[in-house]
CSV table of C-alpha atoms in Angstrom, one decimal:
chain,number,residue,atom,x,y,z
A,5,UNK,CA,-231.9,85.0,-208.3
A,6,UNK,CA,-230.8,83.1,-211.3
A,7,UNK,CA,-233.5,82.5,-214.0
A,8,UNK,CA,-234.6,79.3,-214.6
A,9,UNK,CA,-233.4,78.2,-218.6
A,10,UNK,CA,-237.0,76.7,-219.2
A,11,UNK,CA,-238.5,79.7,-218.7
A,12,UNK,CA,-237.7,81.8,-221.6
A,13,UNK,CA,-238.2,81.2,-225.7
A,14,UNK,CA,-237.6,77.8,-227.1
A,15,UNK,CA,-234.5,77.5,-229.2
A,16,UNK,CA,-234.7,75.5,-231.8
A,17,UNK,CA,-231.7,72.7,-231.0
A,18,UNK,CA,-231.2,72.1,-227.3
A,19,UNK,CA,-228.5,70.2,-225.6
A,20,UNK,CA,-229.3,68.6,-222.0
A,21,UNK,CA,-226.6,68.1,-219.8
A,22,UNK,CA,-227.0,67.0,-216.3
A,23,UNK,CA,-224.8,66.2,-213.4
A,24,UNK,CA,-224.9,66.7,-209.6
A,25,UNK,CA,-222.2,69.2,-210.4
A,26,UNK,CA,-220.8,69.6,-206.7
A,27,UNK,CA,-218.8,71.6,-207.6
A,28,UNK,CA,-219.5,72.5,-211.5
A,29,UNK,CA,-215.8,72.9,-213.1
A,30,UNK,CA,-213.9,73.7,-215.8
A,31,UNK,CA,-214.2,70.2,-217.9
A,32,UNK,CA,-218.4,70.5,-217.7
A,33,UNK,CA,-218.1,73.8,-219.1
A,34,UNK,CA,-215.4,72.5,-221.3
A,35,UNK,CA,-217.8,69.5,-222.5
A,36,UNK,CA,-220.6,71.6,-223.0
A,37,UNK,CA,-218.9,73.8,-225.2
A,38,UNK,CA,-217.3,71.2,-227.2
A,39,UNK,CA,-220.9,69.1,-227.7
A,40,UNK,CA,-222.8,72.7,-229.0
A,41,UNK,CA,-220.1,73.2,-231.2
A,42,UNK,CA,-220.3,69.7,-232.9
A,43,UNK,CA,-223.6,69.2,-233.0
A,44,UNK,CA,-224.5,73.0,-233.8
A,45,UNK,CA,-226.7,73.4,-231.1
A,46,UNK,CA,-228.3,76.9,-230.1
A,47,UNK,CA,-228.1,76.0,-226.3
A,48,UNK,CA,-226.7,73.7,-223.7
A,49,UNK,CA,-228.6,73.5,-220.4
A,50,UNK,CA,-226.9,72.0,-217.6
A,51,UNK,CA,-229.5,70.3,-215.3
A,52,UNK,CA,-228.1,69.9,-211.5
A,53,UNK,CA,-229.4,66.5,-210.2
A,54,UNK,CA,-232.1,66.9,-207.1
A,55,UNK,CA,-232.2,63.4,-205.5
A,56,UNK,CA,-229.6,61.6,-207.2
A,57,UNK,CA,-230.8,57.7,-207.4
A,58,UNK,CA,-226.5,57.0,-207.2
A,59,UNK,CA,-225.7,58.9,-204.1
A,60,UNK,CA,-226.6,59.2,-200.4
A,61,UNK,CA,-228.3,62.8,-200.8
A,62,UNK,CA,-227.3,63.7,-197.2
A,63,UNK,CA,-223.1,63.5,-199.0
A,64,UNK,CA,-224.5,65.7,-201.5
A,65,UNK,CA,-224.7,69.6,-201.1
A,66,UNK,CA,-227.8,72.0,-200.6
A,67,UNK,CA,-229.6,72.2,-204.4
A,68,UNK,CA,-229.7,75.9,-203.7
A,69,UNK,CA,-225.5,76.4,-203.8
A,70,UNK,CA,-225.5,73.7,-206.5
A,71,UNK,CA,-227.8,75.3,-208.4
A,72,UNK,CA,-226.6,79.1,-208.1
A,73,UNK,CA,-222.8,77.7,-208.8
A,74,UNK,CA,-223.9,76.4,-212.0
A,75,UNK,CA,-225.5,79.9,-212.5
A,76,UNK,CA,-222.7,81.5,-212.2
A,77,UNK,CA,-220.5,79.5,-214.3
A,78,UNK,CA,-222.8,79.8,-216.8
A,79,UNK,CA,-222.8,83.2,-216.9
A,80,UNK,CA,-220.0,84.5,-219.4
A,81,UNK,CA,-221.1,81.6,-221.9
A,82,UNK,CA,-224.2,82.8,-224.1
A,83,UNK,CA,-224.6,79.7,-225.5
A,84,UNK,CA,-225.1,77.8,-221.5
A,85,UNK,CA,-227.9,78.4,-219.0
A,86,UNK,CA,-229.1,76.1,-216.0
A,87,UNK,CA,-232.4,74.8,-215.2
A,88,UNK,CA,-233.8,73.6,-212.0
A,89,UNK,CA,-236.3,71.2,-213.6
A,90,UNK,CA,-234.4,68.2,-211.3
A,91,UNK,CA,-234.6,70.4,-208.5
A,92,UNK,CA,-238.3,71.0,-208.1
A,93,UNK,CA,-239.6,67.6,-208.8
A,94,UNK,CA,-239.6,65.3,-205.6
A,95,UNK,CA,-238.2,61.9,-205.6
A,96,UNK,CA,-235.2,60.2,-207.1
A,97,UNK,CA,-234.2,62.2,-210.6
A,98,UNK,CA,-234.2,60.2,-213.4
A,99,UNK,CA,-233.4,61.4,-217.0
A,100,UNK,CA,-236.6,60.7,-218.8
A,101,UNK,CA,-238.8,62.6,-216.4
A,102,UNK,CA,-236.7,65.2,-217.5
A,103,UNK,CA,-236.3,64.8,-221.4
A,104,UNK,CA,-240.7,64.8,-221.0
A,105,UNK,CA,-240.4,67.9,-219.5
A,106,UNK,CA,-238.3,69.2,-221.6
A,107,UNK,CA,-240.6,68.3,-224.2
A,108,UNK,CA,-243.3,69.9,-222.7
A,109,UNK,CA,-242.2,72.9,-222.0
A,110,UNK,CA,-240.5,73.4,-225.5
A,111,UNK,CA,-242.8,72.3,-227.7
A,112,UNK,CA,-242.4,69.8,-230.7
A,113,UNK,CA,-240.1,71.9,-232.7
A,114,UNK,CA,-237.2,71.7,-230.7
A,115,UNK,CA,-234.5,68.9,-231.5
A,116,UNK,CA,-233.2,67.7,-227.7
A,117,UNK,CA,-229.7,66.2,-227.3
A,118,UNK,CA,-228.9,64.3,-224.2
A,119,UNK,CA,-225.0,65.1,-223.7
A,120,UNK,CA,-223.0,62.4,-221.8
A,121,UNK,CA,-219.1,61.5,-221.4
A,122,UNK,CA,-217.9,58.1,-222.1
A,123,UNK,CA,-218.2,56.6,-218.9
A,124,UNK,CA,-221.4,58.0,-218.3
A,125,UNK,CA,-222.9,56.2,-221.7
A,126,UNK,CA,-221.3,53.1,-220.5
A,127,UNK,CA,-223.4,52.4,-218.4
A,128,UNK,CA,-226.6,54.2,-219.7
A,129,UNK,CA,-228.7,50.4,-220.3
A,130,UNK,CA,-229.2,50.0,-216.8
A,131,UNK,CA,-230.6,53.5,-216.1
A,132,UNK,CA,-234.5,54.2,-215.3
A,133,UNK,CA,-236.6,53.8,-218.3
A,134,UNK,CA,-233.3,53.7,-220.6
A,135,UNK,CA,-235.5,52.2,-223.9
A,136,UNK,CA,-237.0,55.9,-224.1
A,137,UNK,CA,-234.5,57.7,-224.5
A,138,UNK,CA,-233.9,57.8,-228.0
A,139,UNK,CA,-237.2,58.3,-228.4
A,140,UNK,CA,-236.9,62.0,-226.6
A,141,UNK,CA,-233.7,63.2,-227.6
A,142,UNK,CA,-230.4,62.1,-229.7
A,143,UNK,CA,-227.8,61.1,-227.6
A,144,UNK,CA,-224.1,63.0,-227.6
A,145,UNK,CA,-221.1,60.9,-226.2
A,146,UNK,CA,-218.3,63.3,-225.3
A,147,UNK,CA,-215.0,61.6,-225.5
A,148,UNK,CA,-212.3,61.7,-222.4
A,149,UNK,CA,-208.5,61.5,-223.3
A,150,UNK,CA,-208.6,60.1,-219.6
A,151,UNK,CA,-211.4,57.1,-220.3
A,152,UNK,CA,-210.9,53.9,-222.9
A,153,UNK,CA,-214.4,53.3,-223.0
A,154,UNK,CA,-215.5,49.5,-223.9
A,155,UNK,CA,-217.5,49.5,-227.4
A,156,UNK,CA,-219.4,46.9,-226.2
A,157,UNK,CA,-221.1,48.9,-223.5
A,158,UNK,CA,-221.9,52.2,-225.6
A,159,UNK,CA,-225.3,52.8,-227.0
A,160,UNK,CA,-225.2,52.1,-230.5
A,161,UNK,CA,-227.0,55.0,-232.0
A,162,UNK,CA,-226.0,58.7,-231.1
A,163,UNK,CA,-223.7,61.2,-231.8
A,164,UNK,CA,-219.8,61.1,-230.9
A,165,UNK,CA,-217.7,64.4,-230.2
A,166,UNK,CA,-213.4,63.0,-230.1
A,167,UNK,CA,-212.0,63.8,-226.9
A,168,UNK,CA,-210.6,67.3,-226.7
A,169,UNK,CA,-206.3,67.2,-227.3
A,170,UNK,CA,-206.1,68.9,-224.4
A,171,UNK,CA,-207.8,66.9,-221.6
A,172,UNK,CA,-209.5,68.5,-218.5
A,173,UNK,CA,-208.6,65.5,-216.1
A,174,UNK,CA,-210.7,67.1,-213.4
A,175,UNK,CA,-213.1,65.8,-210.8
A,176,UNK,CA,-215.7,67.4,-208.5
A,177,UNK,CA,-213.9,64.7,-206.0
A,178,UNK,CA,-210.4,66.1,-206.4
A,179,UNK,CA,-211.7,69.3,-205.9
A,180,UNK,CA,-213.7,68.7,-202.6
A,181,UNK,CA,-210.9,67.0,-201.3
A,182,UNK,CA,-208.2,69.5,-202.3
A,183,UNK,CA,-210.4,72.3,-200.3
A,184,UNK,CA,-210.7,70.2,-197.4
A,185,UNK,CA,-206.7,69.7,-197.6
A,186,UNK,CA,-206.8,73.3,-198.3
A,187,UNK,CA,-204.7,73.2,-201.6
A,188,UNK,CA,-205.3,75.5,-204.2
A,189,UNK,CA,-208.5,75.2,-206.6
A,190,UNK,CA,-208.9,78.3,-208.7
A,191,UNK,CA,-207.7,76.6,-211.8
A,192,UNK,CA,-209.7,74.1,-211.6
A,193,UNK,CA,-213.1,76.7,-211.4
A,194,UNK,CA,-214.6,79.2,-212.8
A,195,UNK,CA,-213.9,82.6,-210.8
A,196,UNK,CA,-217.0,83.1,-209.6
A,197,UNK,CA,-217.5,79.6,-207.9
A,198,UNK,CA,-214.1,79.6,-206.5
A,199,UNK,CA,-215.4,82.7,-204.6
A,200,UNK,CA,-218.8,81.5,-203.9
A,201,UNK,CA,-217.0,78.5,-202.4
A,202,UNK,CA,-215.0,80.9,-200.2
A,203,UNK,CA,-217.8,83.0,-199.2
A,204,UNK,CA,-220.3,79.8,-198.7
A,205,UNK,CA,-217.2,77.9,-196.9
A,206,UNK,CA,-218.7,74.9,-199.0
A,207,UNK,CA,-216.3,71.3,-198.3
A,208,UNK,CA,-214.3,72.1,-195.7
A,209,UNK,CA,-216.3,69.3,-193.6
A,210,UNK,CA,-217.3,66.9,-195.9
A,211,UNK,CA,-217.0,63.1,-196.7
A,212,UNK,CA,-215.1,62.8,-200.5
A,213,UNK,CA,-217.9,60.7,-202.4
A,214,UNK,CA,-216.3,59.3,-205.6
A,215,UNK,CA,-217.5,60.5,-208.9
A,216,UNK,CA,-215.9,60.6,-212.3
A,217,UNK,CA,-216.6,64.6,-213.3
């Protein structure tokens, strides 16, 4: 069984990256990577979404596959690990909840970095208890060769990583609905949760929800 991230030794900067990562893919690994290595961070820890407040959960699958695909993916990158902090806490998951908790569990002396993409940031004002957030954690916008994002509607404090030259244009809707079509996926996914896919036979009978990564 995967280890929970928050329950090993603090490290001292810590980037916090959630998403209902159904499927997790190459451009959220890609992201990650690119925010640690801007902002010199000693670990990025993806956070799967329990009850997203966005979605009907019952379009959403089991927290248990969602959870042990991002565990996999992780795997081969020292610098990424997965927590289930989302997962355990009833009710709708909100991203303060979980900076506090972060908090908590880490201790004062780590530095926490909220990592978001562009369009994600845009619209970050009208989340849960948004005016706290910079209170908990410096905020890092991730660039997308694929987005124009509107100044106007970005935070105006945090940290900005350019969009990568070679753009992941990559959805987790593309890739339910290309395994439902049954069109090919493996470039688009780690190796290990193409075959967990496979194995768990994960999309072939589900509704494509929209989502931008």
């Amino acid at each position: 069984m995967p280890q929970d991230a928050l329950g090993g030794a603090p490290a001292l900067r810590i980037g916090i990256m959630g998403g209902t990562f159904d499927p997790i893919h190459r451009a959220h690994l890609h992201n990650a990577s690119r925010a640690a290595s801007a902002c010199g961070l000693d670990q990025v820890v993806l956070v799967p979404t329990g009850e997203p407040c966005h979605k009907d959960p019952r379009a959403v699958s089991p927290s248990a596959d969602r959870f042990a695909m991002a565990a996999i993916a992780c795997r081969p990158h020292p610098l990424l690990s997965v927590s289930r902090v989302e997962l355990d806490r009833p009710g709708p998951s909100h991203t303060v909840p979980t900076l506090q908790e972060f908090r908590r569990r880490l201790g004062p002396e780590a530095e926490l970095f909220l990592i978001v993409g562009t369009d994600t940031a845009e619209g970050m004002s009208q989340w849960h208890q948004a005016e706290a957030i910079p209170r908990l954690a410096r905020l890092v916008v991730c660039g997308r060769a694929d987005h124009v994002p509107d100044p106007g509607r970005l935070p105006r404090s945090g940290l900005y990583v350019p969009a990568s030259p070679r753009p992941w244009r990559i959805s987790s809707t593309q890739i339910r609905a290309r395994i439902r079509d049954g069109r090919p996926v493996r470039h688009l996914l780690p190796d290990g949760v193409a075959a967990y896919i496979a194995e768990r036979g994960l999309y072939l009978d589900r509704a494509v929800h929209q989502e931008s990564y």
